[in-house]
Amino acid sequence: MQFFKFAVCGLILGVGTLAQAALDPQQALTQAPPLTLFEKWNAPIAPFKIFKHVYYVGTDNLSSVLIDTGAGLVLIDSGIAQSAPQIKANIERFGFKMTEIKYLLNSHARLDQAGGFAQLKQWSGAKLVASAANAEMLENGAATDFALGDQLPFPPVKVDVIIKDGEQIKLGRQTFTAHATPGHLPGATSWTTDIRHHFKNYRLIYADSLFTGGYYLLNNKNYPNIVADIQQTFKSLDAIQADIFLANKADRFEMKAKLAKLQAGDTYAFIDRDGLQHYVAKGKADFEQQLQDQLKEHPQAQP
């Protein structure tokens, strides 16, 4: 029998049911994407090894990343509910067992990143880790989504560990640092960890979404600080120097193009030291254009 040693630094355990923040009925909501879009993103793709100890076990465009710490596995994000069997099968194709997963980490609590957690947690017995704001939505199945309301529900799941900005999860040889990157959702979280390879550390980031298309940015009653939060997120992410840039949608880190290079024999295909900064620059440009368009339409409003 193998024993797993792990440490949790500065965290709150045993969360239980969190208080739910009511949405303001006077705040207009954003129209949710059709379910067919998520079903398209959920198309299967063969799992592959990204880098030493790092595996892509998600779907065609819904990222799910597995990291072998030497003392158990850590899985980041879970796709939609229908992704869970694919993710399980992908993990097992590498010879791992679901019960080796010790932590499930969340980027943000929406259908396409969190829908599979309930099933994956049941199979693995792992602890689910999330920010406080994400935890609320994970536990109510996204009933209090500030932008979408309850348009995209997913199976509720209990959160075991609440983590704050800068706090860490340690397991085996890996330390995972949570970075609060709010804006897409108030609880949005990006994750970094260092991968040791050939006596060198490679910083890996799993970046959360920067997308705010369709959001009401001005005087949003459900999320008054959305503009300030997303602007701070751009600064926070831009300051991180990452060697391996991953994100919660495969197309955001050009996964297929890099995979083609990997399959052609380039073992460092996913080394992309400018990827995160390019991602931030594009997100910032799109956000600022959206903000300016809304200010032109409502010149009396203040961001």
PDB file of C-alpha atoms in Angstrom:
ATOM      1  CA  MET A   1       0.000   0.000   0.000  1.00  0.00           C
ATOM      2  CA  GLN A   2       1.271   3.453  -0.908  1.00  0.00           C
ATOM      3  CA  PHE A   3       0.838   6.281   1.565  1.00  0.00           C
ATOM      4  CA  PHE A   4       0.336   9.837   0.336  1.00  0.00           C
ATOM      5  CA  LYS A   5       1.820  12.758   2.180  1.00  0.00           C
ATOM      6  CA  PHE A   6       0.328  16.151   1.483  1.00  0.00           C
ATOM      7  CA  ALA A   7       0.202  19.601   2.983  1.00  0.00           C
ATOM      8  CA  VAL A   8      -2.284  22.424   2.698  1.00  0.00           C
ATOM      9  CA  CYS A   9      -0.942  25.889   3.457  1.00  0.00           C
ATOM     10  CA  GLY A  10      -3.106  28.571   5.041  1.00  0.00           C
ATOM     11  CA  LEU A  11      -6.444  27.154   3.903  1.00  0.00           C
ATOM     12  CA  ILE A  12      -9.935  26.693   5.301  1.00  0.00           C
ATOM     13  CA  LEU A  13     -11.082  23.058   5.356  1.00  0.00           C
ATOM     14  CA  GLY A  14     -14.548  21.569   5.704  1.00  0.00           C
ATOM     15  CA  VAL A  15     -16.408  24.405   4.037  1.00  0.00           C
ATOM     16  CA  GLY A  16     -19.944  23.046   4.098  1.00  0.00           C
ATOM     17  CA  THR A  17     -22.750  24.977   2.445  1.00  0.00           C
ATOM     18  CA  LEU A  18     -21.897  28.604   1.753  1.00  0.00           C
ATOM     19  CA  ALA A  19     -24.251  31.532   1.990  1.00  0.00           C
ATOM     20  CA  GLN A  20     -25.684  32.437  -1.398  1.00  0.00           C
ATOM     21  CA  ALA A  21     -25.581  35.984  -2.720  1.00  0.00           C
ATOM     22  CA  ALA A  22     -28.912  36.938  -4.262  1.00  0.00           C
ATOM     23  CA  LEU A  23     -28.855  38.437  -7.741  1.00  0.00           C
ATOM     24  CA  ASP A  24     -30.370  41.888  -8.272  1.00  0.00           C
ATOM     25  CA  PRO A  25     -33.611  41.446 -10.235  1.00  0.00           C
ATOM     26  CA  GLN A  26     -33.082  44.849 -11.859  1.00  0.00           C
ATOM     27  CA  GLN A  27     -29.790  43.796 -13.457  1.00  0.00           C
ATOM     28  CA  ALA A  28     -30.112  42.531 -17.033  1.00  0.00           C
ATOM     29  CA  LEU A  29     -28.421  39.199 -17.689  1.00  0.00           C
ATOM     30  CA  THR A  30     -26.244  38.111 -20.581  1.00  0.00           C
ATOM     31  CA  GLN A  31     -27.688  35.565 -22.981  1.00  0.00           C
ATOM     32  CA  ALA A  32     -25.992  32.227 -22.390  1.00  0.00           C
ATOM     33  CA  PRO A  33     -24.345  30.365 -25.285  1.00  0.00           C
ATOM     34  CA  PRO A  34     -26.358  27.424 -26.669  1.00  0.00           C
ATOM     35  CA  LEU A  35     -25.684  23.985 -25.203  1.00  0.00           C
ATOM     36  CA  THR A  36     -24.721  22.812 -28.686  1.00  0.00           C
ATOM     37  CA  LEU A  37     -21.548  24.903 -28.410  1.00  0.00           C
ATOM     38  CA  PHE A  38     -20.436  23.027 -25.291  1.00  0.00           C
ATOM     39  CA  GLU A  39     -21.332  19.721 -26.913  1.00  0.00           C
ATOM     40  CA  LYS A  40     -19.111  20.653 -29.857  1.00  0.00           C
ATOM     41  CA  TRP A  41     -16.248  21.538 -27.508  1.00  0.00           C
ATOM     42  CA  ASN A  42     -16.796  18.205 -25.777  1.00  0.00           C
ATOM     43  CA  ALA A  43     -15.769  16.163 -28.832  1.00  0.00           C
ATOM     44  CA  PRO A  44     -13.197  13.515 -27.844  1.00  0.00           C
ATOM     45  CA  ILE A  45      -9.475  13.863 -28.442  1.00  0.00           C
ATOM     46  CA  ALA A  46      -6.724  11.375 -27.627  1.00  0.00           C
ATOM     47  CA  PRO A  47      -4.948  12.304 -24.387  1.00  0.00           C
ATOM     48  CA  PHE A  48      -1.274  13.165 -24.572  1.00  0.00           C
ATOM     49  CA  LYS A  49       1.703  14.059 -22.434  1.00  0.00           C
ATOM     50  CA  ILE A  50       2.325  17.822 -22.549  1.00  0.00           C
ATOM     51  CA  PHE A  51       5.607  17.809 -20.652  1.00  0.00           C
ATOM     52  CA  LYS A  52       7.273  15.859 -17.884  1.00  0.00           C
ATOM     53  CA  HIS A  53       4.595  14.851 -15.328  1.00  0.00           C
ATOM     54  CA  VAL A  54       1.919  16.909 -17.181  1.00  0.00           C
ATOM     55  CA  TYR A  55      -0.916  15.348 -19.203  1.00  0.00           C
ATOM     56  CA  TYR A  56      -3.790  16.695 -21.267  1.00  0.00           C
ATOM     57  CA  VAL A  57      -6.837  14.570 -20.417  1.00  0.00           C
ATOM     58  CA  GLY A  58      -9.605  16.921 -21.544  1.00  0.00           C
ATOM     59  CA  THR A  59     -11.731  17.142 -24.664  1.00  0.00           C
ATOM     60  CA  ASP A  60     -11.334  18.836 -28.030  1.00  0.00           C
ATOM     61  CA  ASN A  61     -11.620  22.310 -26.499  1.00  0.00           C
ATOM     62  CA  LEU A  62     -12.449  21.857 -22.805  1.00  0.00           C
ATOM     63  CA  SER A  63      -9.138  21.667 -20.997  1.00  0.00           C
ATOM     64  CA  SER A  64      -8.505  19.255 -18.174  1.00  0.00           C
ATOM     65  CA  VAL A  65      -4.891  18.903 -17.096  1.00  0.00           C
ATOM     66  CA  LEU A  66      -3.473  16.127 -14.939  1.00  0.00           C
ATOM     67  CA  ILE A  67      -0.201  16.499 -13.016  1.00  0.00           C
ATOM     68  CA  ASP A  68       1.637  13.601 -11.420  1.00  0.00           C
ATOM     69  CA  THR A  69       3.254  14.859  -8.202  1.00  0.00           C
ATOM     70  CA  GLY A  70       4.956  11.585  -7.322  1.00  0.00           C
ATOM     71  CA  ALA A  71       2.659  11.302  -4.293  1.00  0.00           C
ATOM     72  CA  GLY A  72      -0.675  11.389  -6.055  1.00  0.00           C
ATOM     73  CA  LEU A  73      -2.373  13.230  -8.897  1.00  0.00           C
ATOM     74  CA  VAL A  74      -3.826  16.717  -9.217  1.00  0.00           C
ATOM     75  CA  LEU A  75      -6.509  17.428 -11.826  1.00  0.00           C
ATOM     76  CA  ILE A  76      -7.342  20.954 -12.991  1.00  0.00           C
ATOM     77  CA  ASP A  77     -10.892  21.519 -14.314  1.00  0.00           C
ATOM     78  CA  SER A  78     -13.488  18.996 -15.380  1.00  0.00           C
ATOM     79  CA  GLY A  79     -15.292  20.070 -18.563  1.00  0.00           C
ATOM     80  CA  ILE A  80     -19.064  19.614 -18.733  1.00  0.00           C
ATOM     81  CA  ALA A  81     -20.878  16.788 -16.972  1.00  0.00           C
ATOM     82  CA  GLN A  82     -20.664  14.667 -20.139  1.00  0.00           C
ATOM     83  CA  SER A  83     -16.865  15.149 -20.145  1.00  0.00           C
ATOM     84  CA  ALA A  84     -16.357  13.139 -16.956  1.00  0.00           C
ATOM     85  CA  PRO A  85     -16.336   9.656 -18.552  1.00  0.00           C
ATOM     86  CA  GLN A  86     -13.889  10.877 -21.221  1.00  0.00           C
ATOM     87  CA  ILE A  87     -11.593  12.388 -18.617  1.00  0.00           C
ATOM     88  CA  LYS A  88     -11.705   9.204 -16.546  1.00  0.00           C
ATOM     89  CA  ALA A  89     -10.894   7.059 -19.579  1.00  0.00           C
ATOM     90  CA  ASN A  90      -8.084   9.417 -20.622  1.00  0.00           C
ATOM     91  CA  ILE A  91      -6.519   9.293 -17.165  1.00  0.00           C
ATOM     92  CA  GLU A  92      -6.691   5.512 -17.106  1.00  0.00           C
ATOM     93  CA  ARG A  93      -5.074   5.280 -20.563  1.00  0.00           C
ATOM     94  CA  PHE A  94      -1.872   6.535 -18.928  1.00  0.00           C
ATOM     95  CA  GLY A  95      -2.047   3.745 -16.373  1.00  0.00           C
ATOM     96  CA  PHE A  96      -3.256   5.928 -13.511  1.00  0.00           C
ATOM     97  CA  LYS A  97      -6.157   5.114 -11.207  1.00  0.00           C
ATOM     98  CA  MET A  98      -8.885   7.610 -10.373  1.00  0.00           C
ATOM     99  CA  THR A  99      -8.268   7.025  -6.675  1.00  0.00           C
ATOM    100  CA  GLU A 100      -4.742   8.402  -7.128  1.00  0.00           C
ATOM    101  CA  ILE A 101      -6.262  11.878  -7.646  1.00  0.00           C
ATOM    102  CA  LYS A 102      -5.898  13.762  -4.368  1.00  0.00           C
ATOM    103  CA  TYR A 103      -6.957  17.279  -5.398  1.00  0.00           C
ATOM    104  CA  LEU A 104      -9.352  18.717  -7.968  1.00  0.00           C
ATOM    105  CA  LEU A 105      -8.523  22.365  -8.740  1.00  0.00           C
ATOM    106  CA  ASN A 106     -11.031  24.769 -10.292  1.00  0.00           C
ATOM    107  CA  SER A 107     -10.455  27.795 -12.510  1.00  0.00           C
ATOM    108  CA  HIS A 108     -14.032  29.051 -12.472  1.00  0.00           C
ATOM    109  CA  ALA A 109     -17.428  27.647 -11.633  1.00  0.00           C
ATOM    110  CA  ARG A 110     -19.302  27.439 -14.896  1.00  0.00           C
ATOM    111  CA  LEU A 111     -20.737  24.540 -16.833  1.00  0.00           C
ATOM    112  CA  ASP A 112     -17.727  24.078 -19.113  1.00  0.00           C
ATOM    113  CA  GLN A 113     -15.037  24.096 -16.404  1.00  0.00           C
ATOM    114  CA  ALA A 114     -16.921  22.585 -13.470  1.00  0.00           C
ATOM    115  CA  GLY A 115     -19.720  20.419 -14.847  1.00  0.00           C
ATOM    116  CA  GLY A 116     -17.810  17.164 -14.413  1.00  0.00           C
ATOM    117  CA  PHE A 117     -16.534  17.709 -10.868  1.00  0.00           C
ATOM    118  CA  ALA A 118     -19.412  15.974  -9.057  1.00  0.00           C
ATOM    119  CA  GLN A 119     -18.845  12.722 -10.935  1.00  0.00           C
ATOM    120  CA  LEU A 120     -15.050  12.922 -10.891  1.00  0.00           C
ATOM    121  CA  LYS A 121     -15.056  13.635  -7.167  1.00  0.00           C
ATOM    122  CA  GLN A 122     -17.317  10.652  -6.536  1.00  0.00           C
ATOM    123  CA  TRP A 123     -15.015   8.351  -8.547  1.00  0.00           C
ATOM    124  CA  SER A 124     -11.789   9.648  -7.024  1.00  0.00           C
ATOM    125  CA  GLY A 125     -12.587  10.721  -3.486  1.00  0.00           C
ATOM    126  CA  ALA A 126     -10.362  13.762  -4.101  1.00  0.00           C
ATOM    127  CA  LYS A 127     -10.667  17.099  -2.293  1.00  0.00           C
ATOM    128  CA  LEU A 128     -12.174  19.883  -4.413  1.00  0.00           C
ATOM    129  CA  VAL A 129     -10.281  23.200  -4.120  1.00  0.00           C
ATOM    130  CA  ALA A 130     -11.773  26.566  -5.110  1.00  0.00           C
ATOM    131  CA  SER A 131     -11.941  30.236  -4.226  1.00  0.00           C
ATOM    132  CA  ALA A 132     -14.785  31.311  -1.943  1.00  0.00           C
ATOM    133  CA  ALA A 133     -16.780  32.897  -4.775  1.00  0.00           C
ATOM    134  CA  ASN A 134     -16.308  29.847  -6.994  1.00  0.00           C
ATOM    135  CA  ALA A 135     -17.247  27.574  -4.095  1.00  0.00           C
ATOM    136  CA  GLU A 136     -20.623  29.261  -3.725  1.00  0.00           C
ATOM    137  CA  MET A 137     -21.435  28.555  -7.365  1.00  0.00           C
ATOM    138  CA  LEU A 138     -20.021  25.037  -7.295  1.00  0.00           C
ATOM    139  CA  GLU A 139     -22.282  24.213  -4.376  1.00  0.00           C
ATOM    140  CA  ASN A 140     -25.424  25.692  -5.940  1.00  0.00           C
ATOM    141  CA  GLY A 141     -24.750  24.471  -9.492  1.00  0.00           C
ATOM    142  CA  ALA A 142     -24.294  28.029 -10.857  1.00  0.00           C
ATOM    143  CA  ALA A 143     -27.666  29.322  -9.702  1.00  0.00           C
ATOM    144  CA  THR A 144     -26.051  32.657  -8.719  1.00  0.00           C
ATOM    145  CA  ASP A 145     -23.968  33.378 -11.813  1.00  0.00           C
ATOM    146  CA  PHE A 146     -23.719  37.190 -11.855  1.00  0.00           C
ATOM    147  CA  ALA A 147     -23.867  37.366 -15.673  1.00  0.00           C
ATOM    148  CA  LEU A 148     -25.974  34.364 -16.677  1.00  0.00           C
ATOM    149  CA  GLY A 149     -28.192  33.721 -13.664  1.00  0.00           C
ATOM    150  CA  ASP A 150     -29.283  30.093 -13.675  1.00  0.00           C
ATOM    151  CA  GLN A 151     -29.213  29.624 -17.468  1.00  0.00           C
ATOM    152  CA  LEU A 152     -26.376  27.052 -17.421  1.00  0.00           C
ATOM    153  CA  PRO A 153     -26.824  24.780 -14.403  1.00  0.00           C
ATOM    154  CA  PHE A 154     -24.505  21.871 -13.657  1.00  0.00           C
ATOM    155  CA  PRO A 155     -24.484  19.150 -10.958  1.00  0.00           C
ATOM    156  CA  PRO A 156     -23.743  20.812  -7.582  1.00  0.00           C
ATOM    157  CA  VAL A 157     -20.648  19.608  -5.768  1.00  0.00           C
ATOM    158  CA  LYS A 158     -19.317  20.211  -2.268  1.00  0.00           C
ATOM    159  CA  VAL A 159     -16.062  22.151  -1.959  1.00  0.00           C
ATOM    160  CA  ASP A 160     -13.565  20.826   0.568  1.00  0.00           C
ATOM    161  CA  VAL A 161     -10.874  23.510   0.536  1.00  0.00           C
ATOM    162  CA  ILE A 162     -11.284  27.280   0.151  1.00  0.00           C
ATOM    163  CA  ILE A 163      -8.143  28.943  -1.151  1.00  0.00           C
ATOM    164  CA  LYS A 164      -7.210  32.620  -1.336  1.00  0.00           C
ATOM    165  CA  ASP A 165      -4.949  34.595  -3.636  1.00  0.00           C
ATOM    166  CA  GLY A 166      -1.337  33.504  -3.190  1.00  0.00           C
ATOM    167  CA  GLU A 167      -2.116  30.453  -1.065  1.00  0.00           C
ATOM    168  CA  GLN A 168      -0.758  27.061  -2.007  1.00  0.00           C
ATOM    169  CA  ILE A 169      -1.533  23.379  -2.243  1.00  0.00           C
ATOM    170  CA  LYS A 170       1.469  21.079  -1.757  1.00  0.00           C
ATOM    171  CA  LEU A 171       1.559  17.443  -2.783  1.00  0.00           C
ATOM    172  CA  GLY A 172       4.678  15.383  -3.430  1.00  0.00           C
ATOM    173  CA  ARG A 173       7.180  17.293  -5.529  1.00  0.00           C
ATOM    174  CA  GLN A 174       4.642  19.930  -6.637  1.00  0.00           C
ATOM    175  CA  THR A 175       3.430  23.188  -5.134  1.00  0.00           C
ATOM    176  CA  PHE A 176       0.360  24.765  -6.747  1.00  0.00           C
ATOM    177  CA  THR A 177      -0.144  28.497  -6.210  1.00  0.00           C
ATOM    178  CA  ALA A 178      -3.580  30.082  -6.615  1.00  0.00           C
ATOM    179  CA  HIS A 179      -3.733  33.457  -8.366  1.00  0.00           C
ATOM    180  CA  ALA A 180      -6.975  35.418  -8.040  1.00  0.00           C
ATOM    181  CA  THR A 181      -7.804  36.567 -11.571  1.00  0.00           C
ATOM    182  CA  PRO A 182     -11.391  37.842 -11.276  1.00  0.00           C
ATOM    183  CA  GLY A 183     -13.443  39.362 -14.063  1.00  0.00           C
ATOM    184  CA  HIS A 184     -14.824  36.502 -16.110  1.00  0.00           C
ATOM    185  CA  LEU A 185     -16.313  35.506 -12.764  1.00  0.00           C
ATOM    186  CA  PRO A 186     -15.639  37.081  -9.361  1.00  0.00           C
ATOM    187  CA  GLY A 187     -13.971  33.867  -8.155  1.00  0.00           C
ATOM    188  CA  ALA A 188     -11.886  33.193 -11.256  1.00  0.00           C
ATOM    189  CA  THR A 189      -8.559  31.588 -10.371  1.00  0.00           C
ATOM    190  CA  SER A 190      -5.392  30.814 -12.322  1.00  0.00           C
ATOM    191  CA  TRP A 191      -2.839  28.259 -11.134  1.00  0.00           C
ATOM    192  CA  THR A 192       0.952  28.023 -11.369  1.00  0.00           C
ATOM    193  CA  THR A 193       3.397  25.251 -10.529  1.00  0.00           C
ATOM    194  CA  ASP A 194       7.047  24.556 -11.371  1.00  0.00           C
ATOM    195  CA  ILE A 195       7.984  21.398 -13.278  1.00  0.00           C
ATOM    196  CA  ARG A 196      11.532  20.157 -12.660  1.00  0.00           C
ATOM    197  CA  HIS A 197      13.187  18.772 -15.794  1.00  0.00           C
ATOM    198  CA  HIS A 198      16.899  18.238 -16.501  1.00  0.00           C
ATOM    199  CA  PHE A 199      17.912  20.228 -13.391  1.00  0.00           C
ATOM    200  CA  LYS A 200      15.819  23.199 -14.463  1.00  0.00           C
ATOM    201  CA  ASN A 201      12.465  24.533 -13.268  1.00  0.00           C
ATOM    202  CA  TYR A 202       9.809  25.296 -15.871  1.00  0.00           C
ATOM    203  CA  ARG A 203       6.987  27.530 -14.642  1.00  0.00           C
ATOM    204  CA  LEU A 204       3.593  26.271 -15.809  1.00  0.00           C
ATOM    205  CA  ILE A 205       0.474  28.411 -15.711  1.00  0.00           C
ATOM    206  CA  TYR A 206      -3.101  27.276 -16.171  1.00  0.00           C
ATOM    207  CA  ALA A 207      -4.761  30.605 -16.908  1.00  0.00           C
ATOM    208  CA  ASP A 208      -8.426  31.344 -16.453  1.00  0.00           C
ATOM    209  CA  SER A 209     -10.655  33.087 -18.975  1.00  0.00           C
ATOM    210  CA  LEU A 210     -10.330  36.811 -19.707  1.00  0.00           C
ATOM    211  CA  PHE A 211     -13.472  36.923 -21.848  1.00  0.00           C
ATOM    212  CA  THR A 212     -16.177  39.474 -21.010  1.00  0.00           C
ATOM    213  CA  GLY A 213     -18.100  39.500 -24.304  1.00  0.00           C
ATOM    214  CA  GLY A 214     -21.754  40.287 -23.756  1.00  0.00           C
ATOM    215  CA  TYR A 215     -21.208  41.347 -20.139  1.00  0.00           C
ATOM    216  CA  TYR A 216     -22.705  44.547 -18.795  1.00  0.00           C
ATOM    217  CA  LEU A 217     -19.566  46.384 -17.685  1.00  0.00           C
ATOM    218  CA  LEU A 218     -21.122  49.665 -16.527  1.00  0.00           C
ATOM    219  CA  ASN A 219     -22.935  49.906 -13.211  1.00  0.00           C
ATOM    220  CA  ASN A 220     -23.424  46.169 -13.012  1.00  0.00           C
ATOM    221  CA  LYS A 221     -25.552  45.634  -9.908  1.00  0.00           C
ATOM    222  CA  ASN A 222     -24.500  41.997  -9.570  1.00  0.00           C
ATOM    223  CA  TYR A 223     -20.787  42.741  -9.964  1.00  0.00           C
ATOM    224  CA  PRO A 224     -20.054  46.436  -9.261  1.00  0.00           C
ATOM    225  CA  ASN A 225     -16.256  45.943  -9.334  1.00  0.00           C
ATOM    226  CA  ILE A 226     -16.064  44.062 -12.636  1.00  0.00           C
ATOM    227  CA  VAL A 227     -14.071  46.733 -14.507  1.00  0.00           C
ATOM    228  CA  ALA A 228     -11.525  47.263 -11.733  1.00  0.00           C
ATOM    229  CA  ASP A 229     -11.208  43.509 -11.211  1.00  0.00           C
ATOM    230  CA  ILE A 230     -10.512  42.664 -14.825  1.00  0.00           C
ATOM    231  CA  GLN A 231      -8.040  45.540 -15.157  1.00  0.00           C
ATOM    232  CA  GLN A 232      -6.154  44.242 -12.105  1.00  0.00           C
ATOM    233  CA  THR A 233      -6.256  40.726 -13.536  1.00  0.00           C
ATOM    234  CA  PHE A 234      -4.518  41.923 -16.704  1.00  0.00           C
ATOM    235  CA  LYS A 235      -1.737  43.404 -14.553  1.00  0.00           C
ATOM    236  CA  SER A 236      -1.444  40.327 -12.362  1.00  0.00           C
ATOM    237  CA  LEU A 237      -1.225  37.839 -15.222  1.00  0.00           C
ATOM    238  CA  ASP A 238       1.054  40.026 -17.328  1.00  0.00           C
ATOM    239  CA  ALA A 239       3.563  40.079 -14.441  1.00  0.00           C
ATOM    240  CA  ILE A 240       3.855  36.278 -14.375  1.00  0.00           C
ATOM    241  CA  GLN A 241       6.702  34.770 -16.378  1.00  0.00           C
ATOM    242  CA  ALA A 242       5.586  31.321 -17.511  1.00  0.00           C
ATOM    243  CA  ASP A 243       7.453  28.780 -19.613  1.00  0.00           C
ATOM    244  CA  ILE A 244       4.416  26.618 -20.307  1.00  0.00           C
ATOM    245  CA  PHE A 245       1.176  28.478 -20.997  1.00  0.00           C
ATOM    246  CA  LEU A 246      -2.053  26.510 -20.680  1.00  0.00           C
ATOM    247  CA  ALA A 247      -5.612  27.784 -20.378  1.00  0.00           C
ATOM    248  CA  ASN A 248      -9.055  26.377 -19.760  1.00  0.00           C
ATOM    249  CA  LYS A 249      -9.953  26.336 -23.459  1.00  0.00           C
ATOM    250  CA  ALA A 250      -7.563  24.480 -25.760  1.00  0.00           C
ATOM    251  CA  ASP A 251      -7.763  27.047 -28.549  1.00  0.00           C
ATOM    252  CA  ARG A 252      -6.604  29.788 -26.176  1.00  0.00           C
ATOM    253  CA  PHE A 253      -3.125  28.260 -25.955  1.00  0.00           C
ATOM    254  CA  GLU A 254      -3.016  26.945 -29.543  1.00  0.00           C
ATOM    255  CA  MET A 255      -3.112  23.397 -28.274  1.00  0.00           C
ATOM    256  CA  LYS A 256      -3.574  21.663 -31.621  1.00  0.00           C
ATOM    257  CA  ALA A 257      -0.734  23.515 -33.340  1.00  0.00           C
ATOM    258  CA  LYS A 258       1.610  22.692 -30.462  1.00  0.00           C
ATOM    259  CA  LEU A 259       0.384  19.094 -30.387  1.00  0.00           C
ATOM    260  CA  ALA A 260       1.276  18.712 -34.057  1.00  0.00           C
ATOM    261  CA  LYS A 261       4.834  19.833 -33.253  1.00  0.00           C
ATOM    262  CA  LEU A 262       4.945  17.452 -30.298  1.00  0.00           C
ATOM    263  CA  GLN A 263       3.830  14.550 -32.466  1.00  0.00           C
ATOM    264  CA  ALA A 264       6.496  15.503 -35.001  1.00  0.00           C
ATOM    265  CA  GLY A 265       9.154  14.952 -32.349  1.00  0.00           C
ATOM    266  CA  ASP A 266       9.522  18.359 -30.659  1.00  0.00           C
ATOM    267  CA  THR A 267       9.476  17.415 -26.969  1.00  0.00           C
ATOM    268  CA  TYR A 268       9.519  21.115 -26.031  1.00  0.00           C
ATOM    269  CA  ALA A 269       6.557  22.013 -28.253  1.00  0.00           C
ATOM    270  CA  PHE A 270       4.578  23.429 -25.332  1.00  0.00           C
ATOM    271  CA  ILE A 271       7.350  25.738 -24.166  1.00  0.00           C
ATOM    272  CA  ASP A 272       5.878  29.141 -24.987  1.00  0.00           C
ATOM    273  CA  ARG A 273       7.384  31.940 -22.919  1.00  0.00           C
ATOM    274  CA  ASP A 274       5.416  34.673 -24.704  1.00  0.00           C
ATOM    275  CA  GLY A 275       2.084  32.845 -24.770  1.00  0.00           C
ATOM    276  CA  LEU A 276       0.672  34.256 -21.558  1.00  0.00           C
ATOM    277  CA  GLN A 277       1.546  37.843 -22.439  1.00  0.00           C
ATOM    278  CA  HIS A 278      -0.020  37.463 -25.901  1.00  0.00           C
ATOM    279  CA  TYR A 279      -3.145  36.038 -24.270  1.00  0.00           C
ATOM    280  CA  VAL A 280      -3.335  38.978 -21.863  1.00  0.00           C
ATOM    281  CA  ALA A 281      -2.756  41.536 -24.637  1.00  0.00           C
ATOM    282  CA  LYS A 282      -5.579  40.111 -26.750  1.00  0.00           C
ATOM    283  CA  GLY A 283      -7.922  39.911 -23.761  1.00  0.00           C
ATOM    284  CA  LYS A 284      -7.098  43.488 -22.809  1.00  0.00           C
ATOM    285  CA  ALA A 285      -7.707  44.812 -26.330  1.00  0.00           C
ATOM    286  CA  ASP A 286     -11.060  43.038 -26.588  1.00  0.00           C
ATOM    287  CA  PHE A 287     -12.103  44.244 -23.139  1.00  0.00           C
ATOM    288  CA  GLU A 288     -11.132  47.879 -23.749  1.00  0.00           C
ATOM    289  CA  GLN A 289     -13.014  47.914 -27.058  1.00  0.00           C
ATOM    290  CA  GLN A 290     -16.108  46.520 -25.358  1.00  0.00           C
ATOM    291  CA  LEU A 291     -15.814  49.056 -22.544  1.00  0.00           C
ATOM    292  CA  GLN A 292     -15.451  51.975 -24.963  1.00  0.00           C
ATOM    293  CA  ASP A 293     -18.441  50.792 -26.990  1.00  0.00           C
ATOM    294  CA  GLN A 294     -20.595  50.687 -23.862  1.00  0.00           C
ATOM    295  CA  LEU A 295     -19.379  54.113 -22.731  1.00  0.00           C
ATOM    296  CA  LYS A 296     -20.332  55.580 -26.115  1.00  0.00           C
ATOM    297  CA  GLU A 297     -23.779  54.058 -25.814  1.00  0.00           C
ATOM    298  CA  HIS A 298     -24.162  55.264 -22.207  1.00  0.00           C
ATOM    299  CA  PRO A 299     -21.989  58.411 -21.887  1.00  0.00           C
ATOM    300  CA  GLN A 300     -23.333  59.249 -18.429  1.00  0.00           C
ATOM    301  CA  ALA A 301     -22.274  55.910 -16.967  1.00  0.00           C
ATOM    302  CA  GLN A 302     -19.042  55.394 -15.083  1.00  0.00           C
ATOM    303  CA  PRO A 303     -16.897  52.242 -15.256  1.00  0.00           C
TER     304      PRO A 303
END
